[in-house]
mmCIF file of C-alpha atoms and ligand atoms in Angstrom:
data_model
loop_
_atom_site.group_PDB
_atom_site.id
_atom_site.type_symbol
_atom_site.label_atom_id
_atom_site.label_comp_id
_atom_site.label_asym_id
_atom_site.label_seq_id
_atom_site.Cartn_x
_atom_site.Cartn_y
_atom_site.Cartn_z
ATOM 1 C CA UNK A 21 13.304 -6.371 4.382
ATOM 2 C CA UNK A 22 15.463 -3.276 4.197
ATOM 3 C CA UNK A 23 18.589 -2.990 5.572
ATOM 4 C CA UNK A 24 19.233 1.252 5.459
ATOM 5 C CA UNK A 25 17.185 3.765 5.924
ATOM 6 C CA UNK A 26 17.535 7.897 5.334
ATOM 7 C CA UNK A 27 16.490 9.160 8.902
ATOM 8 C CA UNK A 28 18.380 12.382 10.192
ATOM 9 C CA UNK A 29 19.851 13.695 7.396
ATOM 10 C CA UNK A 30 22.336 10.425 6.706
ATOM 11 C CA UNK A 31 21.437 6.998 5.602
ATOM 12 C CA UNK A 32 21.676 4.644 8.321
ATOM 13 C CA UNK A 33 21.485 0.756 9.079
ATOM 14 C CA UNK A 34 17.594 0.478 9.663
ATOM 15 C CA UNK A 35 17.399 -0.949 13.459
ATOM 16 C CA UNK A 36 19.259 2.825 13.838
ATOM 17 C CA UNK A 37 15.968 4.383 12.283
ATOM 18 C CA UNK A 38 13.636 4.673 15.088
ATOM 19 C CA UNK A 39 11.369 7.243 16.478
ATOM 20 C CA UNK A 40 10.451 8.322 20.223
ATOM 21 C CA UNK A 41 6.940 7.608 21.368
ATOM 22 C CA UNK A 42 6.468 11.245 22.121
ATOM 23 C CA UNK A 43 7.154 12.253 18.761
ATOM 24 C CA UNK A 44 4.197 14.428 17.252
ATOM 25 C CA UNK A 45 3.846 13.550 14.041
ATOM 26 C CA UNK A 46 3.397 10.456 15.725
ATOM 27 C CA UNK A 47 0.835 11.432 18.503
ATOM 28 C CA UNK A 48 -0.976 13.780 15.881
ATOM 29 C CA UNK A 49 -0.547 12.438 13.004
ATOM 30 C CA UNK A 50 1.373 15.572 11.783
ATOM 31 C CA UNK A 51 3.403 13.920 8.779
ATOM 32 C CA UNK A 52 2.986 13.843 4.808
ATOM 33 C CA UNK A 53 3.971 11.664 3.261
ATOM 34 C CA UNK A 54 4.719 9.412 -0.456
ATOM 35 C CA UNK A 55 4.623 5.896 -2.340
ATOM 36 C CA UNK A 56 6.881 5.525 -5.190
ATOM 37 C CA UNK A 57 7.494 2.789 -6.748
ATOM 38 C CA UNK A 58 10.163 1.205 -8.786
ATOM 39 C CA UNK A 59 9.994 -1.316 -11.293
ATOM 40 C CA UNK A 60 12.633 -4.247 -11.948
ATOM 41 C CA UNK A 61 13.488 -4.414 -15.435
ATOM 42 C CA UNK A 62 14.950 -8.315 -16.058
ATOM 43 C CA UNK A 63 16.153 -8.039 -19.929
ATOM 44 C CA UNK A 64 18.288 -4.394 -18.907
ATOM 45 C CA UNK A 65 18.830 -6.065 -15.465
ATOM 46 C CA UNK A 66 17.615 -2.177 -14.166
ATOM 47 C CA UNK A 67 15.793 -0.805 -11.560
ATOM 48 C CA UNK A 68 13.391 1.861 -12.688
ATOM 49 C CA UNK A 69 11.572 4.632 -10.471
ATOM 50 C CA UNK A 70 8.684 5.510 -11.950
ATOM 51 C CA UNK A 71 8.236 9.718 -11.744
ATOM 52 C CA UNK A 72 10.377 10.380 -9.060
ATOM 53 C CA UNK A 73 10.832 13.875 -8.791
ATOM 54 C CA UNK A 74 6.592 14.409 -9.608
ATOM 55 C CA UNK A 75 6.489 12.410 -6.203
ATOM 56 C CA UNK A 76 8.923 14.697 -4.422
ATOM 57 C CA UNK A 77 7.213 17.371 -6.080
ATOM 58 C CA UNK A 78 4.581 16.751 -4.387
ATOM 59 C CA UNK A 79 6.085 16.046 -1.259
ATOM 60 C CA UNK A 80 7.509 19.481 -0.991
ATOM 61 C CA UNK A 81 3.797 20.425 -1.779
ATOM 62 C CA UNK A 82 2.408 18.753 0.949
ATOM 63 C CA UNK A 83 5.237 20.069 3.329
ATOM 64 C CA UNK A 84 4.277 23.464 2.715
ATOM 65 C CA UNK A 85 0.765 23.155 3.876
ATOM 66 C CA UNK A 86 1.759 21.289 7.096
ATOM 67 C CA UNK A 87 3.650 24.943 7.413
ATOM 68 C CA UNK A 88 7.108 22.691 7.144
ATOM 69 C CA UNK A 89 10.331 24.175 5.894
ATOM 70 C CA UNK A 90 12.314 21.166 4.715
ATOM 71 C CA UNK A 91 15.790 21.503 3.776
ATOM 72 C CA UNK A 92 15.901 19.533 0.948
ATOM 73 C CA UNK A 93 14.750 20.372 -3.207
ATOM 74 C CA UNK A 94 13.117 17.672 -4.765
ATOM 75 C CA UNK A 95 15.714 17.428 -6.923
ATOM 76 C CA UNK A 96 18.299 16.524 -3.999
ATOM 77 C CA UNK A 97 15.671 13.917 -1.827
ATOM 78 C CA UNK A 98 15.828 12.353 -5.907
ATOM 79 C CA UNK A 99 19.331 11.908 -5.306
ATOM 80 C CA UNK A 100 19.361 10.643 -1.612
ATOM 81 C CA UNK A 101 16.516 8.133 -2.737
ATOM 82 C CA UNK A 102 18.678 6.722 -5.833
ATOM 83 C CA UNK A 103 21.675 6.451 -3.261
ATOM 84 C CA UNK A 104 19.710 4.409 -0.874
ATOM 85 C CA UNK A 105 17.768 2.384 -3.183
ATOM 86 C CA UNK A 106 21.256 1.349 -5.070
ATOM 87 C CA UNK A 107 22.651 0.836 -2.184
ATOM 88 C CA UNK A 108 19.761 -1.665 -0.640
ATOM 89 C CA UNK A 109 20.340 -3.435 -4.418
ATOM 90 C CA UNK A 110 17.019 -4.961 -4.918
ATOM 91 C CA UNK A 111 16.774 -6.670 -8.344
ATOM 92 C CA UNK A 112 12.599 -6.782 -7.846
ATOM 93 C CA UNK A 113 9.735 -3.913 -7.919
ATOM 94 C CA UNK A 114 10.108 -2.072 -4.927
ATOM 95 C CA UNK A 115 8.280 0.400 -3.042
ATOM 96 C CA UNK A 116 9.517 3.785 -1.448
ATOM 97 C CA UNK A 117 8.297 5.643 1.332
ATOM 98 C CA UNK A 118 9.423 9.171 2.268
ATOM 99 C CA UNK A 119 7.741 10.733 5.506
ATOM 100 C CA UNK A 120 8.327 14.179 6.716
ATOM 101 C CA UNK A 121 7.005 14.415 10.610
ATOM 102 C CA UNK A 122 7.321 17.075 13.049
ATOM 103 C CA UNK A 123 10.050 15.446 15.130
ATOM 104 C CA UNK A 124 9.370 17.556 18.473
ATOM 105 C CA UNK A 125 9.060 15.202 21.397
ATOM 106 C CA UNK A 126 6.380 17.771 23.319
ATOM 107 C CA UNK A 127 2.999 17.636 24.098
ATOM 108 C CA UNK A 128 0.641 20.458 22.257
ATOM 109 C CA UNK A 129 -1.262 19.998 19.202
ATOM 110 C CA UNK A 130 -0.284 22.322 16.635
ATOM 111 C CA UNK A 131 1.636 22.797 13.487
ATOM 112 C CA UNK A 132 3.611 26.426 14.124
ATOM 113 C CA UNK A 133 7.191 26.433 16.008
ATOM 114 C CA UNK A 134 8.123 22.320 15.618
ATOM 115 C CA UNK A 135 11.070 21.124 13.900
ATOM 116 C CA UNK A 136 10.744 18.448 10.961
ATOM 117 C CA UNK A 137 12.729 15.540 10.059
ATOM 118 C CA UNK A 138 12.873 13.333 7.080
ATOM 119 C CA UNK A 139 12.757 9.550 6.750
ATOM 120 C CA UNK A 140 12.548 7.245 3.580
ATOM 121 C CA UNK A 141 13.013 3.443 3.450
ATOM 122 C CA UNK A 142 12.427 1.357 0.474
ATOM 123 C CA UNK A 143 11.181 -2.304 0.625
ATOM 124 C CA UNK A 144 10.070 -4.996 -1.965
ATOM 125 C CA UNK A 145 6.724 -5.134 -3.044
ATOM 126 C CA UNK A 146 4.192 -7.044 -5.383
ATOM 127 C CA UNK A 147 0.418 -5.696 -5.690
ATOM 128 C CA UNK A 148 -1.900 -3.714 -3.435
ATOM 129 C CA UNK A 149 -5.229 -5.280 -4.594
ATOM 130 C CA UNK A 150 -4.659 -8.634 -5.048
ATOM 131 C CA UNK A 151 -6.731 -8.820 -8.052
ATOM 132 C CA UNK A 152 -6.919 -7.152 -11.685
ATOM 133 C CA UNK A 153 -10.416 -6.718 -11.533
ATOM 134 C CA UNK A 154 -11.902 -5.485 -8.350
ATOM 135 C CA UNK A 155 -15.684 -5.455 -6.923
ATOM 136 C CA UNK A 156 -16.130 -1.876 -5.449
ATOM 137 C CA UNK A 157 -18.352 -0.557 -2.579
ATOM 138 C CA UNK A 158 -18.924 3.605 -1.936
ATOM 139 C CA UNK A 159 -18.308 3.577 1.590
ATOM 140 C CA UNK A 160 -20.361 4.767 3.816
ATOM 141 C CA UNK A 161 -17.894 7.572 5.197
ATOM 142 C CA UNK A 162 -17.043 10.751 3.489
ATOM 143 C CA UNK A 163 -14.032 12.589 2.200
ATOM 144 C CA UNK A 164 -12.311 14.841 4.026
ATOM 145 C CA UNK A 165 -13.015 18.309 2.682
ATOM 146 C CA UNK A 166 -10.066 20.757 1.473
ATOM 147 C CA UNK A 167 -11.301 23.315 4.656
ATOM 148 C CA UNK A 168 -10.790 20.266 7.571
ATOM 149 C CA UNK A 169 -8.448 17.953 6.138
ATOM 150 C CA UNK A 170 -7.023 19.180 2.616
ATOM 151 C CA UNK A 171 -6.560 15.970 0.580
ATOM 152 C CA UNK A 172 -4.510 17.325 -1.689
ATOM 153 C CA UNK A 173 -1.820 17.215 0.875
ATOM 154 C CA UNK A 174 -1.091 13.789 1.611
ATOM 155 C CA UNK A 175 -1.004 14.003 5.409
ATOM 156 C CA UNK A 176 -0.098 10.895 7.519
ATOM 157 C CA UNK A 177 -3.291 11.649 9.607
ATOM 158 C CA UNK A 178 -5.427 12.219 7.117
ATOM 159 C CA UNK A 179 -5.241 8.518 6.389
ATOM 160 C CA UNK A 180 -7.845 7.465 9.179
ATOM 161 C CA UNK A 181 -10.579 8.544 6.613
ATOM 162 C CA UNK A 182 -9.197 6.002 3.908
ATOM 163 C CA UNK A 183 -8.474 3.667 6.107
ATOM 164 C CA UNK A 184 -12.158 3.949 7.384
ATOM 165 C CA UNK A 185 -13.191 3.322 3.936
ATOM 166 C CA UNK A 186 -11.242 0.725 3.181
ATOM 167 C CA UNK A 187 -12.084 -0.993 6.196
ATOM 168 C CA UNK A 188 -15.419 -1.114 5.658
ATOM 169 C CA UNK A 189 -15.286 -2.234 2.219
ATOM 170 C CA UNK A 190 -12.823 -5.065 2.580
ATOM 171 C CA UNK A 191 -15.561 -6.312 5.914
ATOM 172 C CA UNK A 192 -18.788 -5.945 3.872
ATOM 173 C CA UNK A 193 -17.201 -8.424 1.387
ATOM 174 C CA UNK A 194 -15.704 -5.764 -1.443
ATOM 175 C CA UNK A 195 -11.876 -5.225 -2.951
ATOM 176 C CA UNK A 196 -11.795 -1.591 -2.536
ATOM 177 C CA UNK A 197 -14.294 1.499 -1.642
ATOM 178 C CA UNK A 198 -15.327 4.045 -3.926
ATOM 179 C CA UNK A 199 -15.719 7.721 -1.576
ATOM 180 C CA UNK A 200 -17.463 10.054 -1.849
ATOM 181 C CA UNK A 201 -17.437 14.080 -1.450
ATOM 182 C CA UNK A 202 -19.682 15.836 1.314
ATOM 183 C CA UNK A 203 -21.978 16.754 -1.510
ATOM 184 C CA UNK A 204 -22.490 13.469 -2.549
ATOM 185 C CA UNK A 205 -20.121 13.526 -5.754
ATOM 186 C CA UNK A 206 -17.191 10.420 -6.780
ATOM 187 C CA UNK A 207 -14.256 11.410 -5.139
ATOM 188 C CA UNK A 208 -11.918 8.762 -5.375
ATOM 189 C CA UNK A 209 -10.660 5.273 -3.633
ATOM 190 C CA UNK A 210 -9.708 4.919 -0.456
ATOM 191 C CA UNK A 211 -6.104 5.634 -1.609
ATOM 192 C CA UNK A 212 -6.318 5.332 -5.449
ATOM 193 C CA UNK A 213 -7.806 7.815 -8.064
ATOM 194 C CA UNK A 214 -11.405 6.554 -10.104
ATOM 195 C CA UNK A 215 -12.323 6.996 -13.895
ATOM 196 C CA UNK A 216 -15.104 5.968 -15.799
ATOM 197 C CA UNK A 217 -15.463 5.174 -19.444
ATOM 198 C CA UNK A 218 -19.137 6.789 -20.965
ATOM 199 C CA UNK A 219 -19.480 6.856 -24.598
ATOM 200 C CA UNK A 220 -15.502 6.514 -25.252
ATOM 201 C CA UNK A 221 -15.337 9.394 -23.076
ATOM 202 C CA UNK A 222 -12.813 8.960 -20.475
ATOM 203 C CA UNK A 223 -14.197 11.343 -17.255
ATOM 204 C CA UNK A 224 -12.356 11.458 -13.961
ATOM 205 C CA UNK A 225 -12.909 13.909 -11.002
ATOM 206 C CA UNK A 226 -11.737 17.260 -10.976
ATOM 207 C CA UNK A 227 -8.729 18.185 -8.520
ATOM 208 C CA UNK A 228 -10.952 20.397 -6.773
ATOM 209 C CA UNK A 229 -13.424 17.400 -5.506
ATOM 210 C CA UNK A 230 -10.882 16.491 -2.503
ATOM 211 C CA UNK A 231 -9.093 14.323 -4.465
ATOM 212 C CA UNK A 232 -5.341 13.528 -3.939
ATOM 213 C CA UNK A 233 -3.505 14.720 -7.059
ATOM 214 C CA UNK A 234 -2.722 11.649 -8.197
ATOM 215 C CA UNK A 235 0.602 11.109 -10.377
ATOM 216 C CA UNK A 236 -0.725 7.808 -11.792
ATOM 217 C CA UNK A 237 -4.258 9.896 -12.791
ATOM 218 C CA UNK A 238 -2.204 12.256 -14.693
ATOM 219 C CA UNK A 239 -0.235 9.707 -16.785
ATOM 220 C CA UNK A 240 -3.407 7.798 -17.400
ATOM 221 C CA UNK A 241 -4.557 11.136 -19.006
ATOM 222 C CA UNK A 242 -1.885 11.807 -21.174
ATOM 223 C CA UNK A 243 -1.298 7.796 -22.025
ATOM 224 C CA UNK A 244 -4.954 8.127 -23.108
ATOM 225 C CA UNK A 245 -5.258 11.129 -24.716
ATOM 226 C CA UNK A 246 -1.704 10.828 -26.595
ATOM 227 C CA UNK A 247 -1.812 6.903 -26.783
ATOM 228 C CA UNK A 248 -5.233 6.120 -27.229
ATOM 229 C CA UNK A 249 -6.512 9.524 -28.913
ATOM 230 C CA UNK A 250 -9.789 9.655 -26.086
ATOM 231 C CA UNK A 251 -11.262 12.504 -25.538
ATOM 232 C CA UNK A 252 -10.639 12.760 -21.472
ATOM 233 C CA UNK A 253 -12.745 14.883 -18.937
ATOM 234 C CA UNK A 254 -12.040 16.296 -15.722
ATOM 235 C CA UNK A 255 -15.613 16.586 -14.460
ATOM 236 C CA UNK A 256 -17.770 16.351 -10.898
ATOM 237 C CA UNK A 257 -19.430 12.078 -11.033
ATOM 238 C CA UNK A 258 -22.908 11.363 -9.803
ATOM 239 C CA UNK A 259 -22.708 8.375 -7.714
ATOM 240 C CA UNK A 260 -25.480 6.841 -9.966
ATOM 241 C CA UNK A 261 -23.061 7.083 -13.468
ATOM 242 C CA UNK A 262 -21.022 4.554 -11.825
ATOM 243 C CA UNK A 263 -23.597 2.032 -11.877
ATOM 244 C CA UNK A 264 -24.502 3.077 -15.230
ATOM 245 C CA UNK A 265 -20.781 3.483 -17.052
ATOM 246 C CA UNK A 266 -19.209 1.521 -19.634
ATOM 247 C CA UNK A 267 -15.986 0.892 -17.789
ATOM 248 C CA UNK A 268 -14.325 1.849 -14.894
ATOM 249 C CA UNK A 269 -11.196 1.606 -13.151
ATOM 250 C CA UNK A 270 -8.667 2.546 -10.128
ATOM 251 C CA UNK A 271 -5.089 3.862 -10.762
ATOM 252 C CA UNK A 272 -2.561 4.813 -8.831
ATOM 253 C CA UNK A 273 1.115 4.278 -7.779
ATOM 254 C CA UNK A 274 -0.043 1.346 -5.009
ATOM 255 C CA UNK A 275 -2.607 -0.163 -7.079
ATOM 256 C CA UNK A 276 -1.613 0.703 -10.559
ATOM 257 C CA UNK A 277 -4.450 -0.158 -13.222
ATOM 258 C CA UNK A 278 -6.813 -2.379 -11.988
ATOM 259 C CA UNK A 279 -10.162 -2.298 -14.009
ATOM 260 C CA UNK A 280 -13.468 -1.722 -11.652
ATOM 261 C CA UNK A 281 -15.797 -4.960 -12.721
ATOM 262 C CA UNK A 282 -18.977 -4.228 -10.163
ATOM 263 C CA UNK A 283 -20.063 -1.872 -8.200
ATOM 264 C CA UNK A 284 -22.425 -1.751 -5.577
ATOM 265 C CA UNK A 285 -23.314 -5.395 -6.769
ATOM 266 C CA UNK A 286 -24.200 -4.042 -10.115
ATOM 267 C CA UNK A 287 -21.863 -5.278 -13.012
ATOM 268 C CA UNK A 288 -19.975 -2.317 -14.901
ATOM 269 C CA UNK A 289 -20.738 -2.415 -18.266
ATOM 270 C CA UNK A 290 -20.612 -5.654 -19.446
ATOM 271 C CA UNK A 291 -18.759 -6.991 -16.118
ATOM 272 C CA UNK A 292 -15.865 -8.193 -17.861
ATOM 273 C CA UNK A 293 -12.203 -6.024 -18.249
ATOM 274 C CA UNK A 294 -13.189 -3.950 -20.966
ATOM 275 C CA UNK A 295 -11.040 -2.694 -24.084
ATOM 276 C CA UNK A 296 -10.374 1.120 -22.657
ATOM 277 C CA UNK A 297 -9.141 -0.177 -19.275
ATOM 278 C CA UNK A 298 -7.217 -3.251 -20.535
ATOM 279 C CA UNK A 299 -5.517 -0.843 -23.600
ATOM 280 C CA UNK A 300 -4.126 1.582 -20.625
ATOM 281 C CA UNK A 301 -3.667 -1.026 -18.054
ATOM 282 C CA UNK A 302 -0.976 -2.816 -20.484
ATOM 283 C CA UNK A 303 -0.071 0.645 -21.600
ATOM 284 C CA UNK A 304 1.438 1.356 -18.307
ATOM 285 C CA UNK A 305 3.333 -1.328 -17.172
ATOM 286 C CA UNK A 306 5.091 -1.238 -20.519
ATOM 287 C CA UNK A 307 5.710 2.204 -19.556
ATOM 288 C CA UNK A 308 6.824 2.047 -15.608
ATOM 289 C CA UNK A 309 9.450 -0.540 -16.571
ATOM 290 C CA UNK A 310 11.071 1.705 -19.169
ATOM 291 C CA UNK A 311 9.994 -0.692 -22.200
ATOM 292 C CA UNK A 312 8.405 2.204 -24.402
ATOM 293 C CA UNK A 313 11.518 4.876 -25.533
ATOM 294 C CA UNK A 314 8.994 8.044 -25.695
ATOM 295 C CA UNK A 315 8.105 7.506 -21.764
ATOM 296 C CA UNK A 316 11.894 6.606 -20.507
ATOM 297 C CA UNK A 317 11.954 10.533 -18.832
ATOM 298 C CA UNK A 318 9.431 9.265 -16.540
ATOM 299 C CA UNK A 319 11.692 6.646 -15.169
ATOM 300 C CA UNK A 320 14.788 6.631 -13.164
ATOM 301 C CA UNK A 321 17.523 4.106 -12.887
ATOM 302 C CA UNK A 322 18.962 2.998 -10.175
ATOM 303 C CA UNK A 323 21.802 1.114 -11.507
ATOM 304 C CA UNK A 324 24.954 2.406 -13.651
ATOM 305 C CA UNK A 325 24.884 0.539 -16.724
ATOM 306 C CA UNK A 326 21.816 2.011 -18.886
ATOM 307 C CA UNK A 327 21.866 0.141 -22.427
ATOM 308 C CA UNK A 328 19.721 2.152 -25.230
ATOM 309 C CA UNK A 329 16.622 0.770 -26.263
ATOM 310 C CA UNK A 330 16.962 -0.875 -29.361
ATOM 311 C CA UNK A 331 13.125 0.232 -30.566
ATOM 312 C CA UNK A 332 10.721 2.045 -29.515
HETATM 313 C C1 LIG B 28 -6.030 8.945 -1.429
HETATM 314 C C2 LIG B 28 -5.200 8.639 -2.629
HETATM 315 N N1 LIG B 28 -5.665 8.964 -3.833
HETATM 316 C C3 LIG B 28 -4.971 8.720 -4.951
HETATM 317 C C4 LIG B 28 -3.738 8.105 -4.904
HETATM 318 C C5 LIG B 28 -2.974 7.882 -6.161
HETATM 319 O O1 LIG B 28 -1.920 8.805 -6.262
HETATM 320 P P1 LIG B 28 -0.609 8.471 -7.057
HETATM 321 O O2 LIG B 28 -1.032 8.070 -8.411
HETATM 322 O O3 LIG B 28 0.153 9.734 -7.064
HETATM 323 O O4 LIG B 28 0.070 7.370 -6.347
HETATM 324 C C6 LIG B 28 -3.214 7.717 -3.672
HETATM 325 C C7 LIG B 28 -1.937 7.026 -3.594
HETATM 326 O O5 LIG B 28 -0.930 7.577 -3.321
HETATM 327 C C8 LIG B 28 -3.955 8.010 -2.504
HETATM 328 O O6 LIG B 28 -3.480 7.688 -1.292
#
């Protein structure tokens, strides 16, 4: 459990962190929000986090459409997140979680004339899908579209769709739930990115079919096209190509890499973790825990004592 949290522009014990039940972000859902995580490294005894200032990037992204004016760079929440983190001293993978809520205890939907606060806590945490392989279902519900509920933003209240998905899958016996756009096309999990594998051809939804920019889909891209030398696509998915792809798998900061081994009760490819997947699914968590030199930008430490890597 954590003990501090960031809430009101100081890091505080975290039974000091709490919220009104008028707030609006909390009656309306009016919040965006991130999940970083960081990844214990035992042999440097270091904690990294894995693309932190792409997350608060992002952050400051979604902020901007929720017409919020936050007083903070991305560099600087960086900062405030290293403090707190260091100061919490986990030695296991942990997870962060900024939110940025219009703090106005009022009544009156609406985004215009609130003030925002920030919060971020940080706890330890293991997997999101408790599997490496997981069965998939498309749900039933739709995504949001960019013109109701832009997904590209990752607003607290736009999580009722995902968690309708989700929902859904987990009670009609699947791990996760593959969604679809209002026309019909792959959009992504219910809070993870999709690819599929056809023909050694790694193809993943564009950013403009109401997915959530995902920072994980982006390093899976370069990992495979300056790792792996695949040829990778950013093109709209029939639903039917799932059932009739190679490979397929989820990524994203909660779930990581987990390989997609059925859907829709139909085995993908061969139904086993194939060779793509498994190449950038052990590709990655060398990478998030600072093990491969090239990729040690993407990771910050926590801790003060950062030894070199003695190779590559
Ligand atoms: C809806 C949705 N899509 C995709 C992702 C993956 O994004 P990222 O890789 O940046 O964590 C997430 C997780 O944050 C998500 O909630």
């Amino acid at each position: 459990m954590p003990q501090y949290a960031f809430f009101k522009g100081q890091i505080v014990p975290i039974e000091d962190a709490k919220i009104s039940i008028m707030t609006h972000g909390f009656n309306y859902g009016t919040g965006c929000f991130e999940g970083i995580r960081a990844y214990w490294n035992p042999i440097e005894e270091q904690l990294y986090i894995f693309k932190l200032l792409e997350h608060y990037e992002r952050f400051l992204h979604s902020s901007r459409i929720l017409l919020m004016n936050l007083p903070f760079s991305a560099q600087r929440l960086a900062e405030i997140t290293v403090e707190l983190v260091r100061l919490e001293g986990y030695r296991e993978d942990t997870y962060i979680r900024p939110v940025a809520y219009k703090a106005d205890e009022v009544v009156g939907v609406r985004l215009h004339g609130l003030q925002e606060q920030v919060s971020i806590f940080a706890t330890p945490f293991g997997r999101y899908i408790d599997t490496e392989t997981a069965h998939a279902g498309v749900a039933s519900w739709r995504r949001i579209d960019d013109n109701s509920v832009p997904a590209r933003a990752k607003i607290t209240g736009a999580y009722i769709n995902s968690a309708f998905a989700k929902t859904e899958a987990v009670l009609n016996g699947y791990d996760e739930a593959i969604v679809l756009t209002q026309d019909g096309h792959v959009s992504e999990g219910s809070a993870e990115n999709v690819f599929i594998v056809r023909d050694g051809v790694l193809i993943t939804p564009p950013v403009t079919d109401n997915i959530l920019e995902g920072i994980t889909r982006k390093v899976i891209i370069e990992l495979a096209r300056d790792e792996l030398g695949l040829q990778v696509l950013e093109r709209p998915i029939d639903r039917t190509e799932l059932y009739v792809a190679d490979e397929a798998l989820f990524c994203g900061t909660g779930v990581q890499v987990v390989a997609i081994t059925k859907i829709d009760h139909r085995p993908v490819g061969t139904g086993a973790f194939g060779p793509i997947a498994k190449a950038l699914h052990n590709l990655y968590f060398e990478v998030v825990r600072g093990k491969v030199r090239k990729y040690r930008r993407w990771c910050t430490p926590v801790y003060v004592n950062v030894p070199e890597l003695a190779s590559a």
